[in-house]
Structures are given as C-alpha cells and as structure tokens.
Coordinates of C-alpha atoms (C1' of nucleotides) in Angstrom, one line a residue:
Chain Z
X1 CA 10.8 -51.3 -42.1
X2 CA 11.0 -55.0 -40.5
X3 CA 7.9 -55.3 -38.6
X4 CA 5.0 -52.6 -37.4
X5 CA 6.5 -50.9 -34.5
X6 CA 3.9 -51.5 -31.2
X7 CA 5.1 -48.2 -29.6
X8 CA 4.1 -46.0 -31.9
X9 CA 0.8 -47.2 -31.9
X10 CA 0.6 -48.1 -28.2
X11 CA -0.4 -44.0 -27.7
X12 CA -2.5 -43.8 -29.9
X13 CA -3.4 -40.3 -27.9
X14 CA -0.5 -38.0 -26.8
X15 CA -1.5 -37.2 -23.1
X16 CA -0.9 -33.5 -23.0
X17 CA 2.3 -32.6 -21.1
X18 CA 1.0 -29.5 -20.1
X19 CA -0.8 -29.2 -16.7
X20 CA -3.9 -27.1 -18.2
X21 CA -4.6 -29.3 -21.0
X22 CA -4.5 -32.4 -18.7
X23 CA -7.0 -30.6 -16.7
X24 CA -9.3 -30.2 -19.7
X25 CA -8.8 -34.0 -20.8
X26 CA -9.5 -35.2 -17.1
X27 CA -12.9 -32.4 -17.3
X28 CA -14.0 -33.5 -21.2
X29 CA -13.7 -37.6 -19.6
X30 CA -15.7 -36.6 -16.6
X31 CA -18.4 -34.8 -19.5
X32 CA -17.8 -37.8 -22.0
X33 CA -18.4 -40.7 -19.7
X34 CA -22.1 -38.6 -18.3
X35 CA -20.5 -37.8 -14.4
X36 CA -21.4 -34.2 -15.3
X37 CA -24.3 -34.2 -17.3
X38 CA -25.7 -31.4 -19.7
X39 CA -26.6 -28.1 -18.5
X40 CA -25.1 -29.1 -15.2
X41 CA -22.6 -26.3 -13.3
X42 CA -19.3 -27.3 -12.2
X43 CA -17.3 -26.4 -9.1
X44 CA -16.2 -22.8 -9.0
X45 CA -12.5 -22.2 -10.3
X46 CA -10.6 -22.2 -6.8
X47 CA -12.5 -25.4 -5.8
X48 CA -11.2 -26.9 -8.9
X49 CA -7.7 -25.4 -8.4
X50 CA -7.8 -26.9 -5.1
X51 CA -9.2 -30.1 -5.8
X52 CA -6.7 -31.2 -8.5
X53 CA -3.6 -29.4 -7.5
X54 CA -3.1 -26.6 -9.6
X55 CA -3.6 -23.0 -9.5
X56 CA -6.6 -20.9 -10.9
X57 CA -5.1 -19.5 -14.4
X58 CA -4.1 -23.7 -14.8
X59 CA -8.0 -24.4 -14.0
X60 CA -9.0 -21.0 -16.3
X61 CA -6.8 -22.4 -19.4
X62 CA -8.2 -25.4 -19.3
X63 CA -12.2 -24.2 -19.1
X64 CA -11.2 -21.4 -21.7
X65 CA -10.1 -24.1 -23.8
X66 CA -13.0 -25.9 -23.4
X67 CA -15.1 -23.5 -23.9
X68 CA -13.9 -22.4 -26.8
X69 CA -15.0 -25.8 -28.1
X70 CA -18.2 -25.7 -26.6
X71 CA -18.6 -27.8 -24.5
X72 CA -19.0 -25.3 -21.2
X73 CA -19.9 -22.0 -21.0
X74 CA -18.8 -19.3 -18.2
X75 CA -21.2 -16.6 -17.3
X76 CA -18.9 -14.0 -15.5
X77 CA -20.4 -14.0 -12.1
X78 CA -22.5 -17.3 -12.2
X79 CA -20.0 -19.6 -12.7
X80 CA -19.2 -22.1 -15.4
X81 CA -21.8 -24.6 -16.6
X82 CA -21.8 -27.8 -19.1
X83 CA -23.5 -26.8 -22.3
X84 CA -26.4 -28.2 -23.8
X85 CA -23.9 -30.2 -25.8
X86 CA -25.5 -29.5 -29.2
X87 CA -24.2 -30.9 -32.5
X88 CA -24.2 -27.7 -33.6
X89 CA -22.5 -26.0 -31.3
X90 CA -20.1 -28.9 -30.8
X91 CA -19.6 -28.9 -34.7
X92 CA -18.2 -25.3 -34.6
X93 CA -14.6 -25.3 -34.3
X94 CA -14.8 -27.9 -37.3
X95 CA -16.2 -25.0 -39.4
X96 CA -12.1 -23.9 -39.4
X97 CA -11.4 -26.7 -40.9
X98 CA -13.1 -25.9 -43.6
X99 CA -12.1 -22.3 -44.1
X100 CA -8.7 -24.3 -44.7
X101 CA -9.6 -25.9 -47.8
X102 CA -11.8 -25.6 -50.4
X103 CA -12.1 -29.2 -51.3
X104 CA -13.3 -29.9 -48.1
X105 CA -17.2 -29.3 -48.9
X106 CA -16.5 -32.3 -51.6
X107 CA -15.6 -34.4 -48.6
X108 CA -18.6 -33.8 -46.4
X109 CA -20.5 -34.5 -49.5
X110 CA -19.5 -37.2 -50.3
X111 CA -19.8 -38.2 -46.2
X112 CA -23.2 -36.8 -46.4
X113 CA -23.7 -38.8 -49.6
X114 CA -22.9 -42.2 -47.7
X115 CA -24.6 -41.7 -44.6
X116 CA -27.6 -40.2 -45.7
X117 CA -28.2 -43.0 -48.3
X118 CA -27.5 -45.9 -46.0
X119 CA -29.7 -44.0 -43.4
X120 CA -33.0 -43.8 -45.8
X121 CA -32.0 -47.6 -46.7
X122 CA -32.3 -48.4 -43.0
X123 CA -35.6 -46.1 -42.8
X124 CA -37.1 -48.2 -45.3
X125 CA -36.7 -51.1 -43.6
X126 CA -36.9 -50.0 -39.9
X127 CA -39.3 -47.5 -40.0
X128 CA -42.9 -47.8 -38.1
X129 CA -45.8 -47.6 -40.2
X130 CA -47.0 -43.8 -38.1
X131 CA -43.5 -42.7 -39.1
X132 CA -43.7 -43.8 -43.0
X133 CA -47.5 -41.9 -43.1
X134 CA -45.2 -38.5 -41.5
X135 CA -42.6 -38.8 -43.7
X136 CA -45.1 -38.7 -46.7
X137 CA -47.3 -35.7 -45.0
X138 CA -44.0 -33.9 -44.7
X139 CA -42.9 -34.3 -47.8
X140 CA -46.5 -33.3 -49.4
X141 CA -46.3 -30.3 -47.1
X142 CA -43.0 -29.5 -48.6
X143 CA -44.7 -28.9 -52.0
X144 CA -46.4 -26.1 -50.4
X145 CA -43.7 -24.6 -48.7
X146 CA -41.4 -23.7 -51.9
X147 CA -41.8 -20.6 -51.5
X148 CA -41.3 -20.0 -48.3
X149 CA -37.4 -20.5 -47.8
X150 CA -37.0 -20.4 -44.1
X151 CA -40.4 -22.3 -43.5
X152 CA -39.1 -25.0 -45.6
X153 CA -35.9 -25.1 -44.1
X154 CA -37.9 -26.4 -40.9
X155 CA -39.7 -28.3 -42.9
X156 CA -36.7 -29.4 -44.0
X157 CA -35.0 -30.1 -40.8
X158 CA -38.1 -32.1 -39.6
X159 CA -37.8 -34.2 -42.8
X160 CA -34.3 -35.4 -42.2
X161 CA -34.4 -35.3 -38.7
X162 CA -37.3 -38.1 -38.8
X163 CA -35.6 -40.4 -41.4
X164 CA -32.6 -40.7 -39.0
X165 CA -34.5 -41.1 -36.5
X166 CA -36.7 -44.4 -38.5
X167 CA -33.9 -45.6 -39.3
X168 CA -32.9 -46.6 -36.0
X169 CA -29.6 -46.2 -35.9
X170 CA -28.3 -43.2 -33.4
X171 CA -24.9 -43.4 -33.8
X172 CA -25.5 -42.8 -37.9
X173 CA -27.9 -39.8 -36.4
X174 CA -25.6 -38.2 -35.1
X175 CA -23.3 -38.2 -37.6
X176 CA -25.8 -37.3 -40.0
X177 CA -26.9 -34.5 -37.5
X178 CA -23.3 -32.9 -37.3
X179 CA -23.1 -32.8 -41.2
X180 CA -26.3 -31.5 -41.7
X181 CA -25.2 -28.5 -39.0
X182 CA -22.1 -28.1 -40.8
X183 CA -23.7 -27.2 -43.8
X184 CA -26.3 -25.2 -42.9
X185 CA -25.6 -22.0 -43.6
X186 CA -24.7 -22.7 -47.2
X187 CA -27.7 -24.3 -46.7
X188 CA -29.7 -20.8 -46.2
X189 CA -28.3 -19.1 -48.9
X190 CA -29.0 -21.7 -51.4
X191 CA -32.5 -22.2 -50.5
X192 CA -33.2 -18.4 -51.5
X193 CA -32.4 -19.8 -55.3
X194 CA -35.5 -20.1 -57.6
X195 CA -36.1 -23.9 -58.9
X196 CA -33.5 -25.1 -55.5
X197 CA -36.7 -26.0 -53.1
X198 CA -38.8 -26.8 -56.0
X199 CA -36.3 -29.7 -56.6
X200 CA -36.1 -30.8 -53.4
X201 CA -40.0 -31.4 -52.5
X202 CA -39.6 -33.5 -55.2
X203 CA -37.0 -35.4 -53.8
X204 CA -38.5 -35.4 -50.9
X205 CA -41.2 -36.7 -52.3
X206 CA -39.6 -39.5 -54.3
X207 CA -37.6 -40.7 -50.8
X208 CA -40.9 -40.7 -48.7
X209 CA -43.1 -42.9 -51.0
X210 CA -39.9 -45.9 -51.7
X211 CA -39.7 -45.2 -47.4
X212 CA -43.5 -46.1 -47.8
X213 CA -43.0 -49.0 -50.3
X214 CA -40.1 -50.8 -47.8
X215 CA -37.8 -50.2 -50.6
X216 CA -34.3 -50.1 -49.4
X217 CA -32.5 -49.9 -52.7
X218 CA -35.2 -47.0 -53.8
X219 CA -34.7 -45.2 -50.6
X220 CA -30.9 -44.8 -50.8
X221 CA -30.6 -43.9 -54.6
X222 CA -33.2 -41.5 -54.2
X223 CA -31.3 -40.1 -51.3
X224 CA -28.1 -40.2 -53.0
X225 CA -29.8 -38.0 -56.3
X226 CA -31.4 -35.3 -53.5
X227 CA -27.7 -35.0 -52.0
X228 CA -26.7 -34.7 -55.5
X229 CA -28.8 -32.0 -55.8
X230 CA -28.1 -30.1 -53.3
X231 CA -24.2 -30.8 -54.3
X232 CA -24.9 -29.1 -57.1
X233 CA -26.3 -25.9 -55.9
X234 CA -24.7 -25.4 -52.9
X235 CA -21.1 -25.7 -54.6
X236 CA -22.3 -22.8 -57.1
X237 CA -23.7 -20.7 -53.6
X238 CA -20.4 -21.3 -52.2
X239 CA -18.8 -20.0 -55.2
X240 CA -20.7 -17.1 -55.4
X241 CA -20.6 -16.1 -52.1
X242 CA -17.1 -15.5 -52.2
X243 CA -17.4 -11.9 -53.0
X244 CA -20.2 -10.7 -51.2
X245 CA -18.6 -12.1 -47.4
X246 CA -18.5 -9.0 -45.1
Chain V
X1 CA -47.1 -25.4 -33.4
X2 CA -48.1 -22.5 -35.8
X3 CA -45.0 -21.9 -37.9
X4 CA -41.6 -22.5 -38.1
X5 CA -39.4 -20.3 -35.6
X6 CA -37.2 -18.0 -37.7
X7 CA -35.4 -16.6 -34.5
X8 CA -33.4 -19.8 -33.5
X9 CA -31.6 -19.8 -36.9
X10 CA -31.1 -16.0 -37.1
X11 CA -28.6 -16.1 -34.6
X12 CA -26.3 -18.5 -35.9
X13 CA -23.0 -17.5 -34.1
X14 CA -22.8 -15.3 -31.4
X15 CA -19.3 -13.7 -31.0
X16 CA -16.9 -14.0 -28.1
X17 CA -17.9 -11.7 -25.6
X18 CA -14.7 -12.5 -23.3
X19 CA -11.5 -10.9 -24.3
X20 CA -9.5 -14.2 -24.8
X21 CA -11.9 -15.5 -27.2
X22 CA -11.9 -12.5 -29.1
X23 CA -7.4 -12.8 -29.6
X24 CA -8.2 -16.4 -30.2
X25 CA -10.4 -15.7 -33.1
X26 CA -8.5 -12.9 -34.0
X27 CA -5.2 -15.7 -34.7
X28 CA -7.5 -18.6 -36.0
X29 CA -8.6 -16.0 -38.6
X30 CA -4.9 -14.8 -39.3
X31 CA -4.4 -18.9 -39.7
X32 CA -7.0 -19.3 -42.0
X33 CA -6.6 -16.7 -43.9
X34 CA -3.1 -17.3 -44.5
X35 CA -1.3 -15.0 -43.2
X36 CA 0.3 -17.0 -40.7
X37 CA 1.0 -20.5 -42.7
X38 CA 1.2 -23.9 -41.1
X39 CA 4.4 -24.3 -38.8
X40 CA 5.0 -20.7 -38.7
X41 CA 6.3 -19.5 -35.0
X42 CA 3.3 -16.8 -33.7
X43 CA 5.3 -13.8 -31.9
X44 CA 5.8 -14.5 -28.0
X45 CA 3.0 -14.5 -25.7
X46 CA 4.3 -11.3 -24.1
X47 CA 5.1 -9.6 -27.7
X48 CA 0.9 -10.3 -28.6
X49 CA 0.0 -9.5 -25.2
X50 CA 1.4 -5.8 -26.0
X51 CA 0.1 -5.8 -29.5
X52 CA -3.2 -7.0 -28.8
X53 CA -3.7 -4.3 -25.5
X54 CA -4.2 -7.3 -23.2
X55 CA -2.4 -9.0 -20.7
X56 CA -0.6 -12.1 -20.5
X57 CA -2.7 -14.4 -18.8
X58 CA -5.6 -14.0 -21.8
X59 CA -3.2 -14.2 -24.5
X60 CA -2.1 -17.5 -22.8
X61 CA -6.0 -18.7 -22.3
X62 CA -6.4 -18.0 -26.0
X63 CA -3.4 -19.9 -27.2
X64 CA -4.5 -22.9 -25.2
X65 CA -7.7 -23.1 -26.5
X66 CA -5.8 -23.2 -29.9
X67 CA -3.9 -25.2 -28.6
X68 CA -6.7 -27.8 -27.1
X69 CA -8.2 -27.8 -30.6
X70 CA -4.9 -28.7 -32.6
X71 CA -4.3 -25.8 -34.0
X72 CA -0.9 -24.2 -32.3
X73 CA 1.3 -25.8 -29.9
X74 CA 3.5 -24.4 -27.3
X75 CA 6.8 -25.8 -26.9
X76 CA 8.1 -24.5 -23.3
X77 CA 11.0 -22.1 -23.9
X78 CA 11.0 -22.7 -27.7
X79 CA 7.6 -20.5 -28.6
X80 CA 4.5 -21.1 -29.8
X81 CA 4.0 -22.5 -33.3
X82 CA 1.2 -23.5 -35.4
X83 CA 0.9 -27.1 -36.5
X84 CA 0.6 -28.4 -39.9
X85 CA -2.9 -28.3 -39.6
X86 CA -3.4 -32.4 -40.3
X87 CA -7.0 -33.1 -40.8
X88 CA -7.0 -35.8 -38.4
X89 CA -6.2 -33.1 -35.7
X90 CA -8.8 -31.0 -36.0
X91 CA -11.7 -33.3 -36.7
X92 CA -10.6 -34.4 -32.6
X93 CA -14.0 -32.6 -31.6
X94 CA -16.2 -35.3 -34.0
X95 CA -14.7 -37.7 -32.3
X96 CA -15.4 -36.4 -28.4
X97 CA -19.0 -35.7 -29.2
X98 CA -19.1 -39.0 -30.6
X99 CA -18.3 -40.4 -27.4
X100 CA -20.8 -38.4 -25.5
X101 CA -23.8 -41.1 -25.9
X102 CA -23.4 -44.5 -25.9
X103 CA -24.5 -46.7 -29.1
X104 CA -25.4 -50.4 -28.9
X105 CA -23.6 -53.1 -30.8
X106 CA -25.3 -53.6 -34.2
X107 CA -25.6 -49.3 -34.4
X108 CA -21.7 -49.5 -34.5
X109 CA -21.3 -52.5 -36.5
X110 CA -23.8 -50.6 -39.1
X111 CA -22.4 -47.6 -39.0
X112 CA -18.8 -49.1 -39.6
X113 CA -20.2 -51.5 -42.3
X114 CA -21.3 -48.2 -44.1
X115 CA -18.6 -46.1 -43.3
X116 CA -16.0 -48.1 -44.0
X117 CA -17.3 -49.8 -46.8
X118 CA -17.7 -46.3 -48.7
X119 CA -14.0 -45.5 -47.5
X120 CA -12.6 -48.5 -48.6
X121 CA -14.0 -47.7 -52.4
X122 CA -12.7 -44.5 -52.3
X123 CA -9.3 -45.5 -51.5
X124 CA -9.5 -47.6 -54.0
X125 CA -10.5 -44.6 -56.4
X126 CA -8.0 -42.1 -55.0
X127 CA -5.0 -44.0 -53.4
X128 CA -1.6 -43.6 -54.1
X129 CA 0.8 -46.2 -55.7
X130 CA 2.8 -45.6 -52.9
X131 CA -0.1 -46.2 -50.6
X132 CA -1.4 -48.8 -52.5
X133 CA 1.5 -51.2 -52.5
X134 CA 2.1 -50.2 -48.7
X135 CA -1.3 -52.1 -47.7
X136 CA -0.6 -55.2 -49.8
X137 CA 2.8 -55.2 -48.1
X138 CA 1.0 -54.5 -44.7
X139 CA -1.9 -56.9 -45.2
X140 CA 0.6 -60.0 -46.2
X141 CA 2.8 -59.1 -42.7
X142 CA -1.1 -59.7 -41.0
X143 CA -0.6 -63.6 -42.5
X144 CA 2.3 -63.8 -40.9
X145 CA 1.2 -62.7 -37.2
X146 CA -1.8 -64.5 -36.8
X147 CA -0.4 -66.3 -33.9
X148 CA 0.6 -62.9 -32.4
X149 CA -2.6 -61.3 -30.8
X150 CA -0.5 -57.7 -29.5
X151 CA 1.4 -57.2 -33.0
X152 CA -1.7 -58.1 -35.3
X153 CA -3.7 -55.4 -33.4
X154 CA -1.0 -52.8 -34.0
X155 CA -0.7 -53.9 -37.8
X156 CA -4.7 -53.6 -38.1
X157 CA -5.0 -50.4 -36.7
X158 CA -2.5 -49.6 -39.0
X159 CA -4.1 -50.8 -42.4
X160 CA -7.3 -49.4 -41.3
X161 CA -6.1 -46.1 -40.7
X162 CA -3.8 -46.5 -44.4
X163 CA -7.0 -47.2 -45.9
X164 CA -8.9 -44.1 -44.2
X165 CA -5.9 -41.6 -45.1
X166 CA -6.1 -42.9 -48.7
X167 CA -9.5 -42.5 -49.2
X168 CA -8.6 -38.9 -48.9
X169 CA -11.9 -37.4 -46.4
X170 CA -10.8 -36.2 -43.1
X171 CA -14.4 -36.4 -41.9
X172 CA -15.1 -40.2 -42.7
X173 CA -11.3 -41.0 -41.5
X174 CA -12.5 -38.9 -38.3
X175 CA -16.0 -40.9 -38.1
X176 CA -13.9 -44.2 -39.0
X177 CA -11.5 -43.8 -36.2
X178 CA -14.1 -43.0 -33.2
X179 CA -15.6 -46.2 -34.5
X180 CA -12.6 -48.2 -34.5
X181 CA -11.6 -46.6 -30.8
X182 CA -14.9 -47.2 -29.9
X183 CA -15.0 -51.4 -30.3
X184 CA -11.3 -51.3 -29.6
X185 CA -12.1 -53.5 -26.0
X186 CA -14.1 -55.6 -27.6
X187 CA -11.6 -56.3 -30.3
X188 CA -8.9 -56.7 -28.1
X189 CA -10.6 -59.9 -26.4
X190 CA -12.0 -61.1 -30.2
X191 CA -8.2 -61.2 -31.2
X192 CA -7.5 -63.9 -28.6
X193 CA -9.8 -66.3 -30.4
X194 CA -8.8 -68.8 -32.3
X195 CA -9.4 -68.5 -36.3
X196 CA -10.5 -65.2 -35.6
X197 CA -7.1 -63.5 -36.7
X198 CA -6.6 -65.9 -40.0
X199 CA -10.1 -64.7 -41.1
X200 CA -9.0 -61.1 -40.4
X201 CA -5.7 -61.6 -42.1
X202 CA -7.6 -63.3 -45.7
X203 CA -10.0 -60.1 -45.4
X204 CA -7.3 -58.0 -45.3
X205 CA -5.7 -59.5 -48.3
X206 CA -8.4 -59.3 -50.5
X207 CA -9.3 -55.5 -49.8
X208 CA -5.5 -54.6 -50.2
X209 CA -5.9 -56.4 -53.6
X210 CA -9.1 -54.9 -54.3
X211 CA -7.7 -51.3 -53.6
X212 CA -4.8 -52.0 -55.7
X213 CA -6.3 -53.1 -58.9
X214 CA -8.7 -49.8 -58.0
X215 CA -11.5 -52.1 -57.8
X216 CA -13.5 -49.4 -56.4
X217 CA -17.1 -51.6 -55.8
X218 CA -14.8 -55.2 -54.9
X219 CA -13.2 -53.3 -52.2
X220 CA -16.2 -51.7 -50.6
X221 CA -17.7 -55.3 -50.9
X222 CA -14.7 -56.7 -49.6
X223 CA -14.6 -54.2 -46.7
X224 CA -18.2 -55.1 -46.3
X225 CA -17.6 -58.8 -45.5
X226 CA -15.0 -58.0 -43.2
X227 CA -16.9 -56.2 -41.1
X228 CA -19.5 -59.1 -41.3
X229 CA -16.9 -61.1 -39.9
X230 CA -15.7 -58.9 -36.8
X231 CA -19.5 -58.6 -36.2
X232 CA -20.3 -62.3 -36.1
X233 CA -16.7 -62.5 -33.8
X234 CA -17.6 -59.9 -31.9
X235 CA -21.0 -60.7 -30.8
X236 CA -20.0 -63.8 -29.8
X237 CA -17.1 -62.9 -27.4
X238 CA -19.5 -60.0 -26.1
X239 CA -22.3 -62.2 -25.0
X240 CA -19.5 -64.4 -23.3
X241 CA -17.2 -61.6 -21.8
X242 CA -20.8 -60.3 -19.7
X243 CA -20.3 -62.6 -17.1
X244 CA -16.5 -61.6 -16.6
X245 CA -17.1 -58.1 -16.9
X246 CA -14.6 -56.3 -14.2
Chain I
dC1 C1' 36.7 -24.6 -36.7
dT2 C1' 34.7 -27.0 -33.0
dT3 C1' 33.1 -27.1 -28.4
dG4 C1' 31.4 -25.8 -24.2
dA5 C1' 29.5 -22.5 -20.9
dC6 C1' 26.8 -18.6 -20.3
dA7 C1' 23.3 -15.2 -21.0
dA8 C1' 19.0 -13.8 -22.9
dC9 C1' 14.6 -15.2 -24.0
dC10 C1' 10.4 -18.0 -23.8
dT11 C1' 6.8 -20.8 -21.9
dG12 C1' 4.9 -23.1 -17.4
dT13 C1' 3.1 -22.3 -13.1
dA14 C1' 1.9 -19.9 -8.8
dA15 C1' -0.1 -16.2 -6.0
dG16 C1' -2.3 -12.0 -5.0
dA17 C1' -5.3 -8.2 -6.1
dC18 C1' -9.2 -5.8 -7.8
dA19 C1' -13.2 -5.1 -11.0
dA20 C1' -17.6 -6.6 -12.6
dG21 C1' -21.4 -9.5 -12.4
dT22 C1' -24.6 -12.9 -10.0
dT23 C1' -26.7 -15.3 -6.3
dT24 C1' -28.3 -15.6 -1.7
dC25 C1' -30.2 -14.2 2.2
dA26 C1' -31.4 -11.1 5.8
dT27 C1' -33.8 -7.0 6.7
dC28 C1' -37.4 -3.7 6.2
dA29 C1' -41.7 -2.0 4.7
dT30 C1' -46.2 -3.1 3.4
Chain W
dA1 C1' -47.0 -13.0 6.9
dT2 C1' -45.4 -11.6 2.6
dG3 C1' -43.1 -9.1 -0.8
dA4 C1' -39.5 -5.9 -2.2
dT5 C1' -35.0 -4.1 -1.2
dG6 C1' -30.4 -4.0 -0.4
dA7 C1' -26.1 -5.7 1.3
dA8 C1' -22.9 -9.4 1.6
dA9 C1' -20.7 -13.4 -0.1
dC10 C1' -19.3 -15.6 -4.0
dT11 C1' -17.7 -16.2 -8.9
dT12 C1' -15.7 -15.1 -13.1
dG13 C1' -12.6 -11.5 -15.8
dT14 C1' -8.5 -9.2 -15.9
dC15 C1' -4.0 -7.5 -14.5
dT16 C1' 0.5 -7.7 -12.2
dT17 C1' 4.4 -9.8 -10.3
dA18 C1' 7.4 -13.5 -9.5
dC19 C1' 10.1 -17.5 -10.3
dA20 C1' 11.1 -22.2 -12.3
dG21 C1' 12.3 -24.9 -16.3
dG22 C1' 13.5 -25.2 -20.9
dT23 C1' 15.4 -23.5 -25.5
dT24 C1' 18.3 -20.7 -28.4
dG25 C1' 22.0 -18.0 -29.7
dT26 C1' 26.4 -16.0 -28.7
dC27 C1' 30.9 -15.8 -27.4
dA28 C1' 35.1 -17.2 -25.8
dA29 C1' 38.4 -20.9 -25.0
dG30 C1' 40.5 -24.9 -26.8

DNA sequence: CTTGACAACCTGTAAGACAAGTTTCATCAT
DNA sequence: ATGATGAAACTTGTCTTACAGGTTGTCAAG
C-alpha cells in the first residue's frame, strides 16, 4: 500500500449496469431532487418505456423495485403514484437489516442515545417559550395517561415529535424520526409492561422542566437516562417475544 | 382532537398484494432466516418461476427489487446470488430519504458535530488494532499531501469512513456518510484553500492518536474540533462561492 | 495434463397478448 | 339541465415467446 488509490474512491456509487436499475436510479434522482413531488402520479409504463428507451418489463423492474422500497406505489388500473414518502414507510426495508442480527437494536440505541440527547440539548436552547409551556403540559398529561398504553403512545409520539421539532434542527429530525419508526413496534409491546409508562412520564417529566430551565447539559442527560430506560425494557420485550412470533 | 387514533397504528404493515412482492418476501424471509446464507447462489429464475407457480417476468421483478435494495445480485449468465449482506448496503435507503429535503448549513454541520463526534468515541472504544494503527498510518500520509487537493480528499473520505466502520454501528456509519456526501461540493472547493488542508491534516492526527490510545472522550472532542474547523472553512468558501454559482 | 473450442445454461431485453381494474366521458333517463 | 348509467379507453398485472449476450462446464485435440 504506497499511496490511497483515487479510483477506488472516485465511484464512490457503482452505477448499476443493468438497464432496469438505471431506470430506478434515474426515477429515485428525479423524486430526490423534488421534480416529482409526493403523492404525485407518474407517466403510465409505455410512456416511460418510450421515453427513455426501454421496454415495459425494463420500466416494470425498475417501479417494482421501487416500490418495494416505498417510495411509489402502483394501483393496478390507476397507474403508479409517488408515495407520501413517510419515514416509516421509507424505514421499512431497513427493518431486514435488523432481522439479520441481533446486536443491531444495541446500535440504534446507541444512535437513538446520541441524537436524541444532542436533540433535547438543542431544545433547551432553541426552543420558543409556547413550545417549552407544551412540552411541560405534555409531559404532565403523560402522568395521567399510564395507563392507557396506546393513548400514551400518542402522547408519546407528540412528546418527541415536538422536542425535534424545538430543537430546530430538521436534518437531526429526521433521523430521530426514522429511529423512532424503527422501533416502534417493540415499542407497543413494551409499553403493555406494568411500571414501563410509569417510568417514562417521569422522564418525561424530568426532560420538559431542564427544556423549561434552558438547561442544555440537564436536557441531554436526562434524555440519555429515558433512552436508557427504554433500553432496558425493550431489550427484555425483544427477548421475550421471541417465542410468542406467529 | 378527542383521543388518540388507535387505527393508524393497528395497521402497521400491510402485505404485498401483487404477486412479485409476495416471491420477494418469500426469499428475503428465506435470507433472514438463514436458510439461504450470504453469498449463496438462489436457483435460476426459471427454476423458482416453476417452484413458486409464477412466471418469469415476476420472479425477475422480485429479484430486482432485491436486488435494488442490496440484498441479491444478478450476474448475467452466472446466476443470481445473494451478497454478503454488508451493513453499509442496506442502510442505502437512510441515505435516499436523507436526500429527499434539503437541510441548511449549520443543520448539517450540527448534525455531523454530533454524529461524528459520538462515532469517533466509539471507535475509539471498539476499534481494532488493526484498524487502529491503519488511521494513524492513514492520518500521517494526510501530512504529507497537503499540497495535493484531489489525493487528500480521497485519503479523507477514507479515514472518515475507517473511523465510521470502526465504531462498529451501521446506522450512524449510514447517517455519517449521507452527511459526508451531502457537503462533499462544498468540501471540494474548501480543499483548494490555503491552510485549510494543514489544519485538516493536524485534526486528523490527533483523532487517530486519540482513537489509538482508546481515548474514548479525547477523540469525540477531537472529532468535535475538527468539525469546528470544516465549519468555520466551509462557511466562508460558501458565502464566497454564491456569486460563482453555475 | 494442459488447452482450446463447443455446447448447455443463465440472465438481459424485447415484443405481443390478454385479464383485471380504474378513469373518463358520452349517452340516457329523470 | 342534471344526475345516473354504461361503454370505451387506458393502465397495471401476468403470461408467453423469442433472441442476444455472457458464463460455466465438458470434451476432445494437442
């Protein structure tokens, strides 16, 4: 090894050889870069063969590919449309990855774990006063809402969703968003344990008020403790719900 | 708004309705599960199209949708095989919704000051020795191409991406790249600079040290400065490069 | 035993055909 | 005039056939 070899790293992306898959890297960039927005339909499959070349089953690989992803969506019929584009959806074929390993919940923990505690650092600093009041409300609501699983799952969801949001930083949102949708049906399951939600009003409770007090450092360690929390129960709900998977 | 909407979450996945969604869940499961292990060859399309009851064209539409999202890959004439399954392949759909909005300047630098600031102490936790002595090899070639713009960029992207593999979290590496991909023009016109490079090469040097003496906090706070100093960089070629934006 | 050509096989692509579902629009009844 | 109805056009889903381009393995000649 003399010197870093440029060509290896010159491409960084292998352009697929294959016509289909070109087709679906040419249809993701025309999605990525917002010249078909969300929701919107795309030309029918022969208009598409015709345009770029190729014949239909090219143009029908590539949309089944990418729908299979999620990002569009074919209604037999009605033609083939740009989904909503939601993490969650988006998130999906991710969720294979983690049927691959089982240390791979450690690692978006310990993602989750990062982001999240910069994130309610930022929120302390960032965050309007109306949003700081919210957080609070929510987080007194929460104490009401323990039992209650799924209505403090919303609860929940609202609670996060808003400390991303204060802390002004979209890019961290969305990261934050995809992990949070990632986990969430562990999520569901664990929140039916007695004592989990109980625990986490109270960390709600204890992240609102240093959100409150503009305390950075406060914020993030009391997020980092919550996601320790949930860590901790989620791991044992994933253990368990080994045997019981239909 | 009364109460939370139970209905939206009841209905977490909804299964394939078309029939080459259905093979292509039916082989990602087989892959998960095991039974087919990484860099096995799958039977030929026309052998599954038999087995399966469908014809040719879906087993092909289902294969390329594997194939889109990393998992198999078709080699014309040889078969279709399944790859090894690298993290960094399958996390590819992070990094396209990633894409999707666009993020100012100080989100990015943030989100990278965060990111990479946590990765760098976990490399410094879970590296290698191997790994370990490769960056201090890798950031004392830097030194030497500070007066080389092209080969310094291809050794960078190279350290970074040692440092994100050692740190051993396929989702942060994934988060890390999009980052690095997505301030990769910017960087390219910082790196023309002059001192910008030296600064870059001392940086580097002190991480690599800090990673090898498994300083986990001195390389998240070395990691932390560098950023600091791409920012400050950065910003400045940004605000100049406006006016000879193509 | 090595080497080279050939045959069998596999994937890549194209084209045509029909089934099933949706949309659109013109027609008919009110 | 307006609303409902139905047919036609269009679109996706699937199957079939065909051939080109590439790989692999075999077998015979050297």
């Amino acid at each position: 090894m003399t010197g870093p070899d440029a060509f290896s790293a010159l491409v960084p992306i292998t352009q697929p050889r294959v016509a289909s898959e070109r087709v679906g890297e040419q249809l993701r960039m025309l999605i990525a870069s917002g010249n078909i927005a969300a929701g919107e339909k795309l030309p029918s499959e022969n208009e598409l063969a015709r345009a770029l070349q190729v014949s239909r089953p090219v143009v029908r690989e590539a949309l089944r590919g990418l729908s299979m992803m999620g990002i569009v969506e074919s209604r037999q019929g009605g033609g083939c449309f740009v989904t909503d584009l939601d993490p969650k959806r988006l998130m999906e074929p991710l969720s294979f990855y983690l049927q691959l390993r089982d240390y791979s919940m450690d690692e978006l923990f310990r993602a989750r774990q990062l982001i999240d505690s910069g994130i309610a650092g930022d929120a302390a600093r960032n965050a309007t006063a109306d949003q700081r009041t919210r957080l609070i409300e929510l987080a007194r609501l929460g104490k009401e809402l323990v039992d209650d699983p799924v209505g403090f799952r919303v609860l929940d969801a609202q609670f996060h969703g808003l400390i991303s949001e204060a802390s002004g930083n979209a890019f961290l949102l969305s990261v934050s968003n995809s992990l949070y949708s990632l986990a969430i049906d562990l999520r569901r399951k664990a929140s039916e344990m007695p004592g989990v939600l109980t625990q986490s009003a109270a960390d709600h409770i204890a992240i609102a008020e240093a959100i409150r007090d503009a305390s950075s450092d406060g914020a993030s360690r009391a997020m980092g403790r919550h996601v320790d929390h949930i860590r901790a129960t989620t791991s044992l709900v994933a253990k368990i719900g080994i045997r019981d998977a239909s």
